[in-house]
Amino acid sequence: MSIAELLKGAAELFPDEVVTQAHVRHVDLPGGVGRFALVTLDNGFDHTKPTTFGPRSLANIDAAIDQVEKEASEGTIVGAGVTGKPFIFAVGADLKGLVGVKTLEDGLASGRAGHDVFKRLAGLTVPTFAYYNGAAMGGGVEIGLHCTYRTVSAATPAFSLPEVFLGLVPGWGGCTLLPNLIGADRAVSVIIENSLNQNRQLKGGQVYDLGIADALFEGADFLEQSLLWTAAVLKGELAVARPEVDRGEAWDAAVARGRAIADAKVHGAAPAAYRALDIIAAVKDGDLQAGFDAEDRALAELILSGELRSGNYAFNLVQKRAKRPAGAPDKSLARPVTKVGVVGAGLMASQLALLFVRRLEVPVVLTDIDQERVDKGVAYVHAEIDKLLLKSRINPDKSNQLKALVTGVLDKAEAFSDADFVIEAVFEELGVKQKVFAELEAVAPAHAVFATNTSSLSVSEMASKLNHPERVVGFHFFNPVAVLPLLEIVRGERTDEASLATAFGVARKLKKTAVLVKDAPAFVVNRILTRFMGEIQNVIDEGTPVAVAERAVEPLGLPMSPLVLLELVGPAIGLHVSETLHGAFPDRFTVSPNLAAVVKAGKRGFYTYDSGKPELDPEVAALLDQGDTVLTEEQTRDRVLDAVAQEIGLMLAEGVVAEPEDIDLCLITGAGWPFHLGGITPYLDREGVSERVNGKRFLAPGVASVPV
């Protein structure tokens, strides 16, 4: 089947494609080197709508290569290059088209179409150049890999092969060409390690250092410098040297390292990483066509997998739903925030102060119960700003400006009399927080919004003794504040629209993913995780060995095991949240006597790491008082998943969030839940747990699953 026939069939499956044009223009290279054909990829939109490749886009690139091929054969050009529109090179295949594929044959056609078009660049009779002028991902990276040479802009903010993160493999040459260009170990880092580390992106300088690009130029005159470099290469004045790729034991060791990374991250629960590694292993001998054929097969089979549908669903949640929070008030109701107050100066409060001053660039003032604590909090923020300066993340002027904006005083009246937004991060006890808000109401302006960073207490109760409870809102961050994007915004019973709109406006400026949550015990993430962890703890208390309970949930591919997560959160905090939820829902949430014993003994977790890996602490093992009911891993997993499905069903019935999508968005952005699960509800649907427990699916068939 010809390329045109392949693309015509694919286009029929994808009527809504945003089509990328491939404009061919000609430039005379410096120094009289000759005429050069430059192909610019452009979808006609600005940088906020990145260039993607669907079937019509590939057909346009194919047509451009027809022209370039003819000119090359006629001898009217000395070379050809590919670049992108301002700030964007290309971000790869349009996933909306891939999820429309319903048969293996159509999936194979999608893979072959990309290969057949891109391979033509390598087959031209003149040298070809890719000029990565901006963001490049997936197929955008791969089209460049088919070229003879590559340059990259130092201003490139994001460069990656993210397919494994989404449940695919780099299927248009990435798995084959990249290891053959830079070696298997570096390729494993890009394709496997970065993808499974929350889709970590490379900057332009890193792309050059890895050897993916042959030259690095500043963004301001990137194309001009790239063309000068191209002329020097074509004249023979500049030879591009690349290290020889080690095809011996180092290649095998790299693949083994990749498998260890995949095992640690997904525990065999998602196939994409392993399929990618199989291809990398198979192309050790440099047989590119065999690699391309293997990519086609893997791509076709993974396109029809539940993991891709879940990954695409998760991608849409964080890229689209996160930008339009369900239930958020009209933006026009938000009041301006020109000064922020932080009550408390401990670690959490100091992290919040740093975030507010960096993102809002307004005065931020901290208070606490004594001057030593205040000074320590301000010093922490100043030290973190100094670190940003040392890393060249900010310049000296910005450092001085930010440090000048952060101050601390003891007197709340002095601190907050002109503040527009005040957030408390004090001890997690209702009476303490009520006292703080009463003090705030006496000194802060009438329009000021009062926010609480509580993780589990009632926002409505916190505000109940105020004259103006309507201005209190929950503003629950996740630790570490700088890393986790989620911000649960909690509407109290009497929170008004203006205060809520202001909270959402602040969240946008903080670059956080805000989800509107009802004022219900522990809100979303902590409620689900506490039910999840509680059931694990129950099983252990009843007699199942710790190791069995931990292994039981490995097939979910969670970022860490339950007891390692408990260690990160802190056993005392975990116990406190379980006590809060037991008080609210005693029939479903238990308080583990073993966990209480661990906390009482002052232990920081269940494990020691003396051997370099987690092992049950003998002192903790001695504390455990277990029954004699021993479950298998499968029985444990069923019990845990049933509990989670029940809790999510109840939360949706209570209206804690608007839809199941918000549950998934919270778990992905607040707890690092895997993309390949789509959060949690697609997995529960796919495994039949939702229907077993609640009698129905959370999501309609096809939303995050393969259509029937």
Coordinates of C-alpha atoms in Angstrom, one line a residue, residues 396-650:
P396 CA 20.7 38.9 41.1
D397 CA 18.1 41.7 40.7
K398 CA 15.2 39.2 40.9
S399 CA 16.8 37.6 44.0
N400 CA 17.1 41.0 45.7
Q401 CA 13.5 41.9 44.8
L402 CA 12.1 38.6 46.0
K403 CA 14.0 38.7 49.3
A404 CA 12.9 42.2 50.0
L405 CA 9.2 41.2 49.6
V406 CA 9.4 38.5 52.3
T407 CA 9.3 39.8 55.9
G408 CA 8.2 38.5 59.3
V409 CA 6.7 40.2 62.4
L410 CA 5.1 39.0 65.6
D411 CA 2.2 41.5 65.7
K412 CA -0.7 40.2 63.5
A413 CA -2.3 43.7 63.3
E414 CA 1.0 45.1 61.8
A415 CA 1.3 42.1 59.5
F416 CA -2.2 41.7 58.2
S417 CA -4.0 45.1 58.3
D418 CA -3.5 45.5 54.6
A419 CA -3.4 41.9 53.4
D420 CA -5.8 40.7 50.8
F421 CA -5.2 37.0 51.3
V422 CA -4.1 35.3 54.5
I423 CA -3.4 31.5 54.8
E424 CA -2.8 29.6 58.0
A425 CA -0.5 26.7 58.3
V426 CA -0.5 26.1 62.0
F427 CA -1.1 22.9 64.2
E428 CA -3.8 20.6 62.8
E429 CA -6.3 21.2 65.6
L430 CA -9.7 22.8 65.2
G431 CA -9.6 25.0 68.3
V432 CA -6.2 26.3 67.4
K433 CA -7.3 27.2 63.9
Q434 CA -10.5 28.8 65.1
K435 CA -8.5 31.0 67.5
V436 CA -6.2 32.0 64.6
F437 CA -9.1 33.1 62.4
A438 CA -10.8 35.0 65.3
E439 CA -7.5 36.9 65.7
L440 CA -7.3 37.5 61.9
E441 CA -10.9 38.8 61.7
A442 CA -10.0 41.5 64.3
V443 CA -7.2 43.0 62.3
A444 CA -7.5 42.1 58.6
P445 CA -9.5 44.2 56.1
A446 CA -13.1 43.3 55.4
H447 CA -12.4 42.1 51.9
A448 CA -9.5 39.7 52.9
V449 CA -9.9 36.0 52.1
F450 CA -8.9 33.6 54.9
A451 CA -7.5 30.3 53.7
T452 CA -6.7 27.2 55.6
N453 CA -4.2 24.6 54.6
T454 CA -6.0 21.9 56.7
S455 CA -5.7 18.4 55.3
S456 CA -8.8 16.9 57.0
L457 CA -10.6 19.3 59.3
S458 CA -14.0 21.0 58.5
V459 CA -13.6 24.4 56.9
S460 CA -17.2 25.2 57.9
E461 CA -16.5 24.5 61.5
M462 CA -13.3 26.5 61.4
A463 CA -15.3 29.5 60.2
S464 CA -18.4 28.9 62.3
K465 CA -17.5 31.4 65.1
L466 CA -16.6 34.3 62.8
N467 CA -18.8 37.3 62.0
H468 CA -18.0 36.8 58.4
P469 CA -17.6 33.0 57.7
E470 CA -18.2 33.6 54.0
R471 CA -14.6 34.6 53.4
V472 CA -13.1 31.4 54.7
V473 CA -11.9 28.8 52.1
G474 CA -9.9 25.6 52.2
F475 CA -6.6 25.8 50.3
H476 CA -5.0 22.4 50.8
F477 CA -1.5 22.0 49.3
F478 CA 0.4 18.7 49.0
N479 CA 3.9 18.2 50.2
P480 CA 6.4 18.9 48.8
V481 CA 4.6 22.2 47.8
A482 CA 7.0 23.1 45.0
V483 CA 6.6 19.6 43.3
L484 CA 3.0 18.4 43.6
P485 CA 0.7 20.5 41.4
L486 CA -2.6 19.7 43.2
L487 CA -4.5 22.3 45.3
E488 CA -7.8 21.2 46.8
I489 CA -9.9 24.3 47.1
V490 CA -12.7 23.7 49.6
R491 CA -16.0 25.5 49.6
G492 CA -17.3 25.9 53.2
E493 CA -21.0 25.9 53.8
R494 CA -21.0 29.7 53.8
T495 CA -18.1 30.5 51.5
D496 CA -19.2 33.2 49.1
E497 CA -18.5 33.3 45.3
A498 CA -16.1 36.3 45.5
S499 CA -13.9 34.6 48.1
L500 CA -13.9 31.3 46.1
A501 CA -13.2 33.1 42.8
T502 CA -10.3 34.9 44.5
A503 CA -8.9 31.6 45.7
F504 CA -9.1 30.1 42.2
G505 CA -7.4 33.3 40.8
V506 CA -4.6 32.9 43.3
A507 CA -4.3 29.2 42.4
R508 CA -3.9 30.1 38.7
K509 CA -1.1 32.5 39.5
L510 CA 0.6 29.9 41.7
K511 CA 0.4 27.6 38.6
K512 CA -1.4 24.9 40.6
T513 CA -4.0 22.4 39.5
A514 CA -7.1 23.6 41.4
V515 CA -10.0 21.2 42.0
L516 CA -13.2 22.4 43.8
V517 CA -14.0 20.1 46.7
K518 CA -17.0 19.9 49.0
D519 CA -16.3 20.4 52.7
A520 CA -16.2 16.7 53.6
P521 CA -13.8 14.9 55.9
A522 CA -10.3 14.7 54.5
F523 CA -11.6 16.0 51.1
V524 CA -10.4 13.8 48.2
V525 CA -6.8 12.5 48.2
N526 CA -6.4 12.0 51.9
R527 CA -9.8 10.3 52.2
I528 CA -9.0 7.8 49.3
L529 CA -5.5 7.2 50.5
T530 CA -6.6 6.7 54.1
R531 CA -9.2 4.1 53.0
F532 CA -6.6 2.4 50.8
M533 CA -3.9 2.5 53.5
G534 CA -6.4 1.6 56.2
E535 CA -7.4 -1.6 54.4
I536 CA -3.8 -2.6 54.0
Q537 CA -3.3 -2.0 57.7
N538 CA -6.4 -4.0 58.5
V539 CA -5.1 -7.0 56.6
I540 CA -1.7 -6.7 58.4
D541 CA -3.5 -6.4 61.8
E542 CA -5.6 -9.5 61.0
G543 CA -2.5 -11.6 60.3
T544 CA -1.2 -11.2 56.8
P545 CA 2.5 -10.7 56.6
V546 CA 3.7 -7.2 55.9
A547 CA 5.6 -8.3 52.7
V548 CA 2.5 -10.0 51.3
A549 CA 0.3 -7.0 51.9
E550 CA 2.9 -4.7 50.3
R551 CA 3.3 -6.9 47.2
A552 CA -0.4 -7.3 46.8
V553 CA -0.8 -3.8 45.2
E554 CA 2.3 -3.9 43.1
P555 CA 0.3 -4.6 39.9
L556 CA -1.1 -1.1 40.2
G557 CA 2.3 0.3 39.4
L558 CA 2.1 2.9 42.2
P559 CA 5.0 5.3 42.7
M560 CA 5.8 3.7 46.1
S561 CA 4.5 1.0 48.3
P562 CA 1.8 1.8 50.9
L563 CA 4.2 1.6 53.9
V564 CA 6.9 3.6 52.2
L565 CA 4.2 6.2 51.5
L566 CA 3.2 6.1 55.1
E567 CA 6.8 6.8 56.0
L568 CA 6.9 9.8 53.7
V569 CA 3.6 11.2 55.1
G570 CA 4.7 10.4 58.6
P571 CA 3.0 7.7 60.8
A572 CA 1.7 10.3 63.3
I573 CA 0.0 12.3 60.5
G574 CA -1.4 9.1 59.0
L575 CA -2.8 8.1 62.4
H576 CA -4.3 11.5 63.0
V577 CA -6.1 11.5 59.6
S578 CA -7.4 7.9 60.2
E579 CA -8.7 9.1 63.6
T580 CA -10.5 12.0 62.0
L581 CA -12.1 9.8 59.4
H582 CA -13.0 7.1 61.9
G583 CA -14.8 9.8 63.8
A584 CA -16.8 10.7 60.7
F585 CA -17.3 7.2 59.2
P586 CA -16.7 4.6 62.0
D587 CA -18.1 1.8 59.9
R588 CA -15.5 2.1 57.1
F589 CA -12.4 3.8 58.6
T590 CA -10.5 2.0 61.4
V591 CA -7.7 3.2 63.7
S592 CA -5.0 0.5 63.6
P593 CA -3.7 -0.4 67.1
N594 CA -0.4 -1.4 65.4
L595 CA 0.0 1.9 63.8
A596 CA -0.8 3.6 67.1
A597 CA 1.9 1.5 68.7
V598 CA 4.4 2.5 66.0
V599 CA 3.6 6.2 66.6
K600 CA 3.8 5.8 70.4
A601 CA 7.2 4.2 70.1
G602 CA 8.4 7.2 68.1
K603 CA 9.2 5.2 65.0
R604 CA 9.4 7.1 61.7
G605 CA 8.2 4.1 59.6
F606 CA 8.0 0.4 59.3
Y607 CA 11.4 -0.1 57.6
T608 CA 15.1 0.3 58.0
Y609 CA 17.4 0.9 55.1
D610 CA 20.7 -0.4 56.4
S611 CA 21.2 -2.8 53.5
G612 CA 20.3 -0.1 51.0
K613 CA 16.7 -1.5 50.5
P614 CA 13.7 -1.4 52.7
E615 CA 13.6 -4.2 55.3
L616 CA 11.0 -4.5 58.1
D617 CA 12.5 -2.9 61.2
P618 CA 12.9 -5.6 63.9
E619 CA 11.7 -3.1 66.6
V620 CA 8.5 -2.5 64.6
A621 CA 8.1 -6.3 64.0
A622 CA 8.3 -6.7 67.8
L623 CA 5.5 -4.2 68.3
L624 CA 3.1 -5.8 65.8
D625 CA 0.2 -7.7 67.4
Q626 CA -1.4 -9.7 64.6
G627 CA -4.3 -12.1 64.3
D628 CA -4.2 -15.4 62.5
T629 CA -6.1 -14.6 59.3
V630 CA -3.6 -14.8 56.5
L631 CA -4.7 -13.6 53.1
T632 CA -3.0 -14.2 49.7
E633 CA -1.8 -11.3 47.6
E634 CA -4.8 -11.6 45.3
Q635 CA -7.3 -11.7 48.2
T636 CA -5.6 -8.6 49.7
R637 CA -5.6 -6.7 46.4
D638 CA -9.3 -7.5 45.9
R639 CA -10.2 -6.3 49.4
V640 CA -8.2 -3.1 49.0
L641 CA -9.6 -2.3 45.6
D642 CA -13.2 -3.1 46.7
A643 CA -12.7 -0.6 49.6
V644 CA -11.4 2.1 47.3
A645 CA -14.2 1.6 44.8
Q646 CA -16.8 1.8 47.5
E647 CA -15.3 5.0 49.0
I648 CA -15.1 6.7 45.6
G649 CA -18.7 5.7 44.9
L650 CA -19.8 7.2 48.2

